[in-house]
C-alpha cells in the first residue's frame, strides 16, 4: 500500500463520511492512480438506499473515482495544497451493482491536461468485473 487514510487526507480536503477512498495502491503523479474502497454495510447511504436491498449509489461510485483522480492530479508538485473540483462527467455507464462487502477498485488515468484542467478516464471494478466507467473533467483551484 502506497497511501493510507492519513496520507490521502494530506492531499484531499474530504473527510468522513465523504472521503470515499480507503487506500491508494498505485500512483504516478499527474498520470494515474489506483485506489480501493471497501464498501461496508454500516455506511450512512445504506439506511435509505435501499434498506432491504443495499446498493451503493452510482453518484458515490463516480465521486470515489473523482477522488482517486484528484489524488493523481494533486500529487503534482505545483498543485499540492489545492482542491480538485468536478468540471464534467461524460460517457458515464453503470454495469453492475456495488454492494456492502465489495472491494471497489478505482482507477483514473489522466488522458488530457491543459493548465489546471484535466480529463481522466475512470473505471470502477469489483472482482475484475466493470461496475462503472466515465470520463471525468477536473479543475484545480
PDB file of N, CA, C and O in Angstrom, residues 85-124:
ATOM      1  N   UNK A  85     -11.892  20.055  -8.339  1.00  0.00           N
ATOM      2  CA  UNK A  85     -13.343  20.193  -8.466  1.00  0.00           C
ATOM      3  C   UNK A  85     -13.813  19.490  -9.724  1.00  0.00           C
ATOM      4  O   UNK A  85     -13.079  19.393 -10.702  1.00  0.00           O
ATOM      5  N   UNK A  86     -15.075  19.041  -9.711  1.00  0.00           N
ATOM      6  CA  UNK A  86     -15.676  18.464 -10.910  1.00  0.00           C
ATOM      7  C   UNK A  86     -15.901  19.554 -11.947  1.00  0.00           C
ATOM      8  O   UNK A  86     -16.429  20.617 -11.646  1.00  0.00           O
ATOM      9  N   UNK A  87     -15.522  19.270 -13.181  1.00  0.00           N
ATOM     10  CA  UNK A  87     -15.825  20.162 -14.291  1.00  0.00           C
ATOM     11  C   UNK A  87     -16.832  19.528 -15.226  1.00  0.00           C
ATOM     12  O   UNK A  87     -17.506  20.199 -15.991  1.00  0.00           O
ATOM     13  N   UNK A  88     -16.933  18.192 -15.161  1.00  0.00           N
ATOM     14  CA  UNK A  88     -17.876  17.495 -16.022  1.00  0.00           C
ATOM     15  C   UNK A  88     -17.755  15.990 -15.899  1.00  0.00           C
ATOM     16  O   UNK A  88     -16.748  15.462 -15.419  1.00  0.00           O
ATOM     17  N   UNK A  89     -18.815  15.321 -16.306  1.00  0.00           N
ATOM     18  CA  UNK A  89     -18.866  13.859 -16.342  1.00  0.00           C
ATOM     19  C   UNK A  89     -19.437  13.482 -17.698  1.00  0.00           C
ATOM     20  O   UNK A  89     -20.544  13.892 -18.037  1.00  0.00           O
ATOM     21  N   UNK A  90     -18.676  12.721 -18.470  1.00  0.00           N
ATOM     22  CA  UNK A  90     -19.130  12.291 -19.794  1.00  0.00           C
ATOM     23  C   UNK A  90     -19.063  10.776 -19.918  1.00  0.00           C
ATOM     24  O   UNK A  90     -18.242  10.125 -19.269  1.00  0.00           O
ATOM     25  N   UNK A  91     -19.916  10.253 -20.778  1.00  0.00           N
ATOM     26  CA  UNK A  91     -19.923   8.817 -21.106  1.00  0.00           C
ATOM     27  C   UNK A  91     -19.946   7.935 -19.867  1.00  0.00           C
ATOM     28  O   UNK A  91     -19.252   6.924 -19.801  1.00  0.00           O
ATOM     29  N   UNK A  92     -20.751   8.305 -18.910  1.00  0.00           N
ATOM     30  CA  UNK A  92     -20.869   7.545 -17.668  1.00  0.00           C
ATOM     31  C   UNK A  92     -21.768   6.330 -17.883  1.00  0.00           C
ATOM     32  O   UNK A  92     -22.873   6.466 -18.406  1.00  0.00           O
ATOM     33  N   UNK A  93     -21.266   5.169 -17.462  1.00  0.00           N
ATOM     34  CA  UNK A  93     -22.045   3.939 -17.599  1.00  0.00           C
ATOM     35  C   UNK A  93     -21.905   3.100 -16.332  1.00  0.00           C
ATOM     36  O   UNK A  93     -20.817   3.003 -15.773  1.00  0.00           O
ATOM     37  N   UNK A  94     -23.007   2.514 -15.915  1.00  0.00           N
ATOM     38  CA  UNK A  94     -23.014   1.607 -14.772  1.00  0.00           C
ATOM     39  C   UNK A  94     -23.321   0.213 -15.289  1.00  0.00           C
ATOM     40  O   UNK A  94     -24.311   0.010 -15.988  1.00  0.00           O
ATOM     41  N   UNK A  95     -22.478  -0.739 -14.946  1.00  0.00           N
ATOM     42  CA  UNK A  95     -22.599  -2.095 -15.497  1.00  0.00           C
ATOM     43  C   UNK A  95     -23.044  -3.140 -14.481  1.00  0.00           C
ATOM     44  O   UNK A  95     -23.571  -4.164 -14.868  1.00  0.00           O
ATOM     45  N   UNK A  96     -22.759  -2.910 -13.204  1.00  0.00           N
ATOM     46  CA  UNK A  96     -23.216  -3.853 -12.180  1.00  0.00           C
ATOM     47  C   UNK A  96     -23.350  -3.123 -10.855  1.00  0.00           C
ATOM     48  O   UNK A  96     -22.741  -2.077 -10.651  1.00  0.00           O
ATOM     49  N   UNK A  97     -24.169  -3.685  -9.976  1.00  0.00           N
ATOM     50  CA  UNK A  97     -24.399  -3.084  -8.674  1.00  0.00           C
ATOM     51  C   UNK A  97     -23.192  -3.313  -7.769  1.00  0.00           C
ATOM     52  O   UNK A  97     -22.518  -4.332  -7.860  1.00  0.00           O
ATOM     53  N   UNK A  98     -22.952  -2.333  -6.903  1.00  0.00           N
ATOM     54  CA  UNK A  98     -21.916  -2.437  -5.879  1.00  0.00           C
ATOM     55  C   UNK A  98     -22.634  -2.519  -4.545  1.00  0.00           C
ATOM     56  O   UNK A  98     -23.501  -1.703  -4.251  1.00  0.00           O
ATOM     57  N   UNK A  99     -22.278  -3.545  -3.759  1.00  0.00           N
ATOM     58  CA  UNK A  99     -22.998  -3.837  -2.522  1.00  0.00           C
ATOM     59  C   UNK A  99     -22.047  -3.896  -1.329  1.00  0.00           C
ATOM     60  O   UNK A  99     -20.844  -4.052  -1.516  1.00  0.00           O
ATOM     61  N   UNK A 100     -22.590  -3.783  -0.119  1.00  0.00           N
ATOM     62  CA  UNK A 100     -21.744  -3.950   1.063  1.00  0.00           C
ATOM     63  C   UNK A 100     -20.975  -5.273   0.984  1.00  0.00           C
ATOM     64  O   UNK A 100     -21.517  -6.294   0.561  1.00  0.00           O
ATOM     65  N   UNK A 101     -19.719  -5.215   1.376  1.00  0.00           N
ATOM     66  CA  UNK A 101     -18.848  -6.387   1.304  1.00  0.00           C
ATOM     67  C   UNK A 101     -17.963  -6.376   0.069  1.00  0.00           C
ATOM     68  O   UNK A 101     -16.963  -7.092   0.021  1.00  0.00           O
ATOM     69  N   UNK A 102     -18.309  -5.552  -0.928  1.00  0.00           N
ATOM     70  CA  UNK A 102     -17.497  -5.466  -2.145  1.00  0.00           C
ATOM     71  C   UNK A 102     -16.251  -4.620  -1.882  1.00  0.00           C
ATOM     72  O   UNK A 102     -16.277  -3.658  -1.116  1.00  0.00           O
ATOM     73  N   UNK A 103     -15.163  -4.999  -2.551  1.00  0.00           N
ATOM     74  CA  UNK A 103     -13.942  -4.196  -2.551  1.00  0.00           C
ATOM     75  C   UNK A 103     -13.874  -3.539  -3.921  1.00  0.00           C
ATOM     76  O   UNK A 103     -13.658  -4.194  -4.931  1.00  0.00           O
ATOM     77  N   UNK A 104     -14.113  -2.243  -3.934  1.00  0.00           N
ATOM     78  CA  UNK A 104     -14.209  -1.480  -5.175  1.00  0.00           C
ATOM     79  C   UNK A 104     -12.816  -0.992  -5.577  1.00  0.00           C
ATOM     80  O   UNK A 104     -12.170  -0.250  -4.835  1.00  0.00           O
ATOM     81  N   UNK A 105     -12.351  -1.422  -6.741  1.00  0.00           N
ATOM     82  CA  UNK A 105     -11.065  -0.962  -7.284  1.00  0.00           C
ATOM     83  C   UNK A 105     -11.354   0.257  -8.152  1.00  0.00           C
ATOM     84  O   UNK A 105     -12.186   0.202  -9.060  1.00  0.00           O
ATOM     85  N   UNK A 106     -10.675   1.347  -7.862  1.00  0.00           N
ATOM     86  CA  UNK A 106     -10.925   2.633  -8.507  1.00  0.00           C
ATOM     87  C   UNK A 106      -9.670   3.071  -9.251  1.00  0.00           C
ATOM     88  O   UNK A 106      -8.616   3.224  -8.640  1.00  0.00           O
ATOM     89  N   UNK A 107      -9.782   3.245 -10.550  1.00  0.00           N
ATOM     90  CA  UNK A 107      -8.623   3.646 -11.346  1.00  0.00           C
ATOM     91  C   UNK A 107      -8.962   4.863 -12.189  1.00  0.00           C
ATOM     92  O   UNK A 107     -10.026   4.929 -12.794  1.00  0.00           O
ATOM     93  N   UNK A 108      -8.063   5.823 -12.195  1.00  0.00           N
ATOM     94  CA  UNK A 108      -8.254   7.014 -13.018  1.00  0.00           C
ATOM     95  C   UNK A 108      -6.927   7.352 -13.688  1.00  0.00           C
ATOM     96  O   UNK A 108      -5.913   7.524 -13.013  1.00  0.00           O
ATOM     97  N   UNK A 109      -6.970   7.440 -15.005  1.00  0.00           N
ATOM     98  CA  UNK A 109      -5.804   7.816 -15.802  1.00  0.00           C
ATOM     99  C   UNK A 109      -6.076   9.181 -16.424  1.00  0.00           C
ATOM    100  O   UNK A 109      -7.102   9.379 -17.077  1.00  0.00           O
ATOM    101  N   UNK A 110      -5.166  10.123 -16.213  1.00  0.00           N
ATOM    102  CA  UNK A 110      -5.311  11.464 -16.774  1.00  0.00           C
ATOM    103  C   UNK A 110      -4.913  11.372 -18.252  1.00  0.00           C
ATOM    104  O   UNK A 110      -3.762  11.080 -18.576  1.00  0.00           O
ATOM    105  N   UNK A 111      -5.887  11.583 -19.139  1.00  0.00           N
ATOM    106  CA  UNK A 111      -5.636  11.400 -20.571  1.00  0.00           C
ATOM    107  C   UNK A 111      -5.408  12.719 -21.301  1.00  0.00           C
ATOM    108  O   UNK A 111      -4.932  12.719 -22.440  1.00  0.00           O
ATOM    109  N   UNK A 112      -5.735  13.833 -20.640  1.00  0.00           N
ATOM    110  CA  UNK A 112      -5.563  15.134 -21.270  1.00  0.00           C
ATOM    111  C   UNK A 112      -5.448  16.177 -20.169  1.00  0.00           C
ATOM    112  O   UNK A 112      -6.148  16.100 -19.164  1.00  0.00           O
ATOM    113  N   UNK A 113      -4.563  17.148 -20.378  1.00  0.00           N
ATOM    114  CA  UNK A 113      -4.451  18.220 -19.401  1.00  0.00           C
ATOM    115  C   UNK A 113      -3.995  19.488 -20.097  1.00  0.00           C
ATOM    116  O   UNK A 113      -3.101  19.473 -20.943  1.00  0.00           O
ATOM    117  N   UNK A 114      -4.643  20.571 -19.727  1.00  0.00           N
ATOM    118  CA  UNK A 114      -4.261  21.895 -20.204  1.00  0.00           C
ATOM    119  C   UNK A 114      -4.352  22.836 -19.015  1.00  0.00           C
ATOM    120  O   UNK A 114      -5.452  23.141 -18.548  1.00  0.00           O
ATOM    121  N   UNK A 115      -3.202  23.256 -18.504  1.00  0.00           N
ATOM    122  CA  UNK A 115      -3.182  24.086 -17.309  1.00  0.00           C
ATOM    123  C   UNK A 115      -3.834  23.357 -16.150  1.00  0.00           C
ATOM    124  O   UNK A 115      -3.567  22.175 -15.928  1.00  0.00           O
ATOM    125  N   UNK A 116      -4.719  24.029 -15.418  1.00  0.00           N
ATOM    126  CA  UNK A 116      -5.344  23.413 -14.245  1.00  0.00           C
ATOM    127  C   UNK A 116      -6.565  22.539 -14.568  1.00  0.00           C
ATOM    128  O   UNK A 116      -7.269  22.117 -13.661  1.00  0.00           O
ATOM    129  N   UNK A 117      -6.808  22.273 -15.842  1.00  0.00           N
ATOM    130  CA  UNK A 117      -7.950  21.441 -16.236  1.00  0.00           C
ATOM    131  C   UNK A 117      -7.431  20.125 -16.801  1.00  0.00           C
ATOM    132  O   UNK A 117      -6.536  20.110 -17.642  1.00  0.00           O
ATOM    133  N   UNK A 118      -7.994  19.034 -16.316  1.00  0.00           N
ATOM    134  CA  UNK A 118      -7.594  17.713 -16.797  1.00  0.00           C
ATOM    135  C   UNK A 118      -8.796  16.837 -17.028  1.00  0.00           C
ATOM    136  O   UNK A 118      -9.864  17.041 -16.443  1.00  0.00           O
ATOM    137  N   UNK A 119      -8.609  15.843 -17.893  1.00  0.00           N
ATOM    138  CA  UNK A 119      -9.651  14.854 -18.158  1.00  0.00           C
ATOM    139  C   UNK A 119      -9.095  13.491 -17.789  1.00  0.00           C
ATOM    140  O   UNK A 119      -7.983  13.134 -18.193  1.00  0.00           O
ATOM    141  N   UNK A 120      -9.870  12.751 -17.023  1.00  0.00           N
ATOM    142  CA  UNK A 120      -9.458  11.427 -16.592  1.00  0.00           C
ATOM    143  C   UNK A 120     -10.395  10.351 -17.105  1.00  0.00           C
ATOM    144  O   UNK A 120     -11.610  10.533 -17.117  1.00  0.00           O
ATOM    145  N   UNK A 121      -9.811   9.250 -17.539  1.00  0.00           N
ATOM    146  CA  UNK A 121     -10.585   8.056 -17.900  1.00  0.00           C
ATOM    147  C   UNK A 121     -10.642   7.201 -16.641  1.00  0.00           C
ATOM    148  O   UNK A 121      -9.598   6.776 -16.126  1.00  0.00           O
ATOM    149  N   UNK A 122     -11.848   6.968 -16.140  1.00  0.00           N
ATOM    150  CA  UNK A 122     -12.014   6.326 -14.842  1.00  0.00           C
ATOM    151  C   UNK A 122     -12.821   5.038 -14.940  1.00  0.00           C
ATOM    152  O   UNK A 122     -13.816   4.980 -15.673  1.00  0.00           O
ATOM    153  N   UNK A 123     -12.378   4.026 -14.196  1.00  0.00           N
ATOM    154  CA  UNK A 123     -13.114   2.759 -14.139  1.00  0.00           C
ATOM    155  C   UNK A 123     -13.170   2.257 -12.701  1.00  0.00           C
ATOM    156  O   UNK A 123     -12.208   2.391 -11.947  1.00  0.00           O
ATOM    157  N   UNK A 124     -14.319   1.701 -12.356  1.00  0.00           N
ATOM    158  CA  UNK A 124     -14.518   1.063 -11.055  1.00  0.00           C
ATOM    159  C   UNK A 124     -14.854  -0.395 -11.316  1.00  0.00           C
ATOM    160  O   UNK A 124     -15.738  -0.692 -12.123  1.00  0.00           O
TER     161      UNK A 124
END
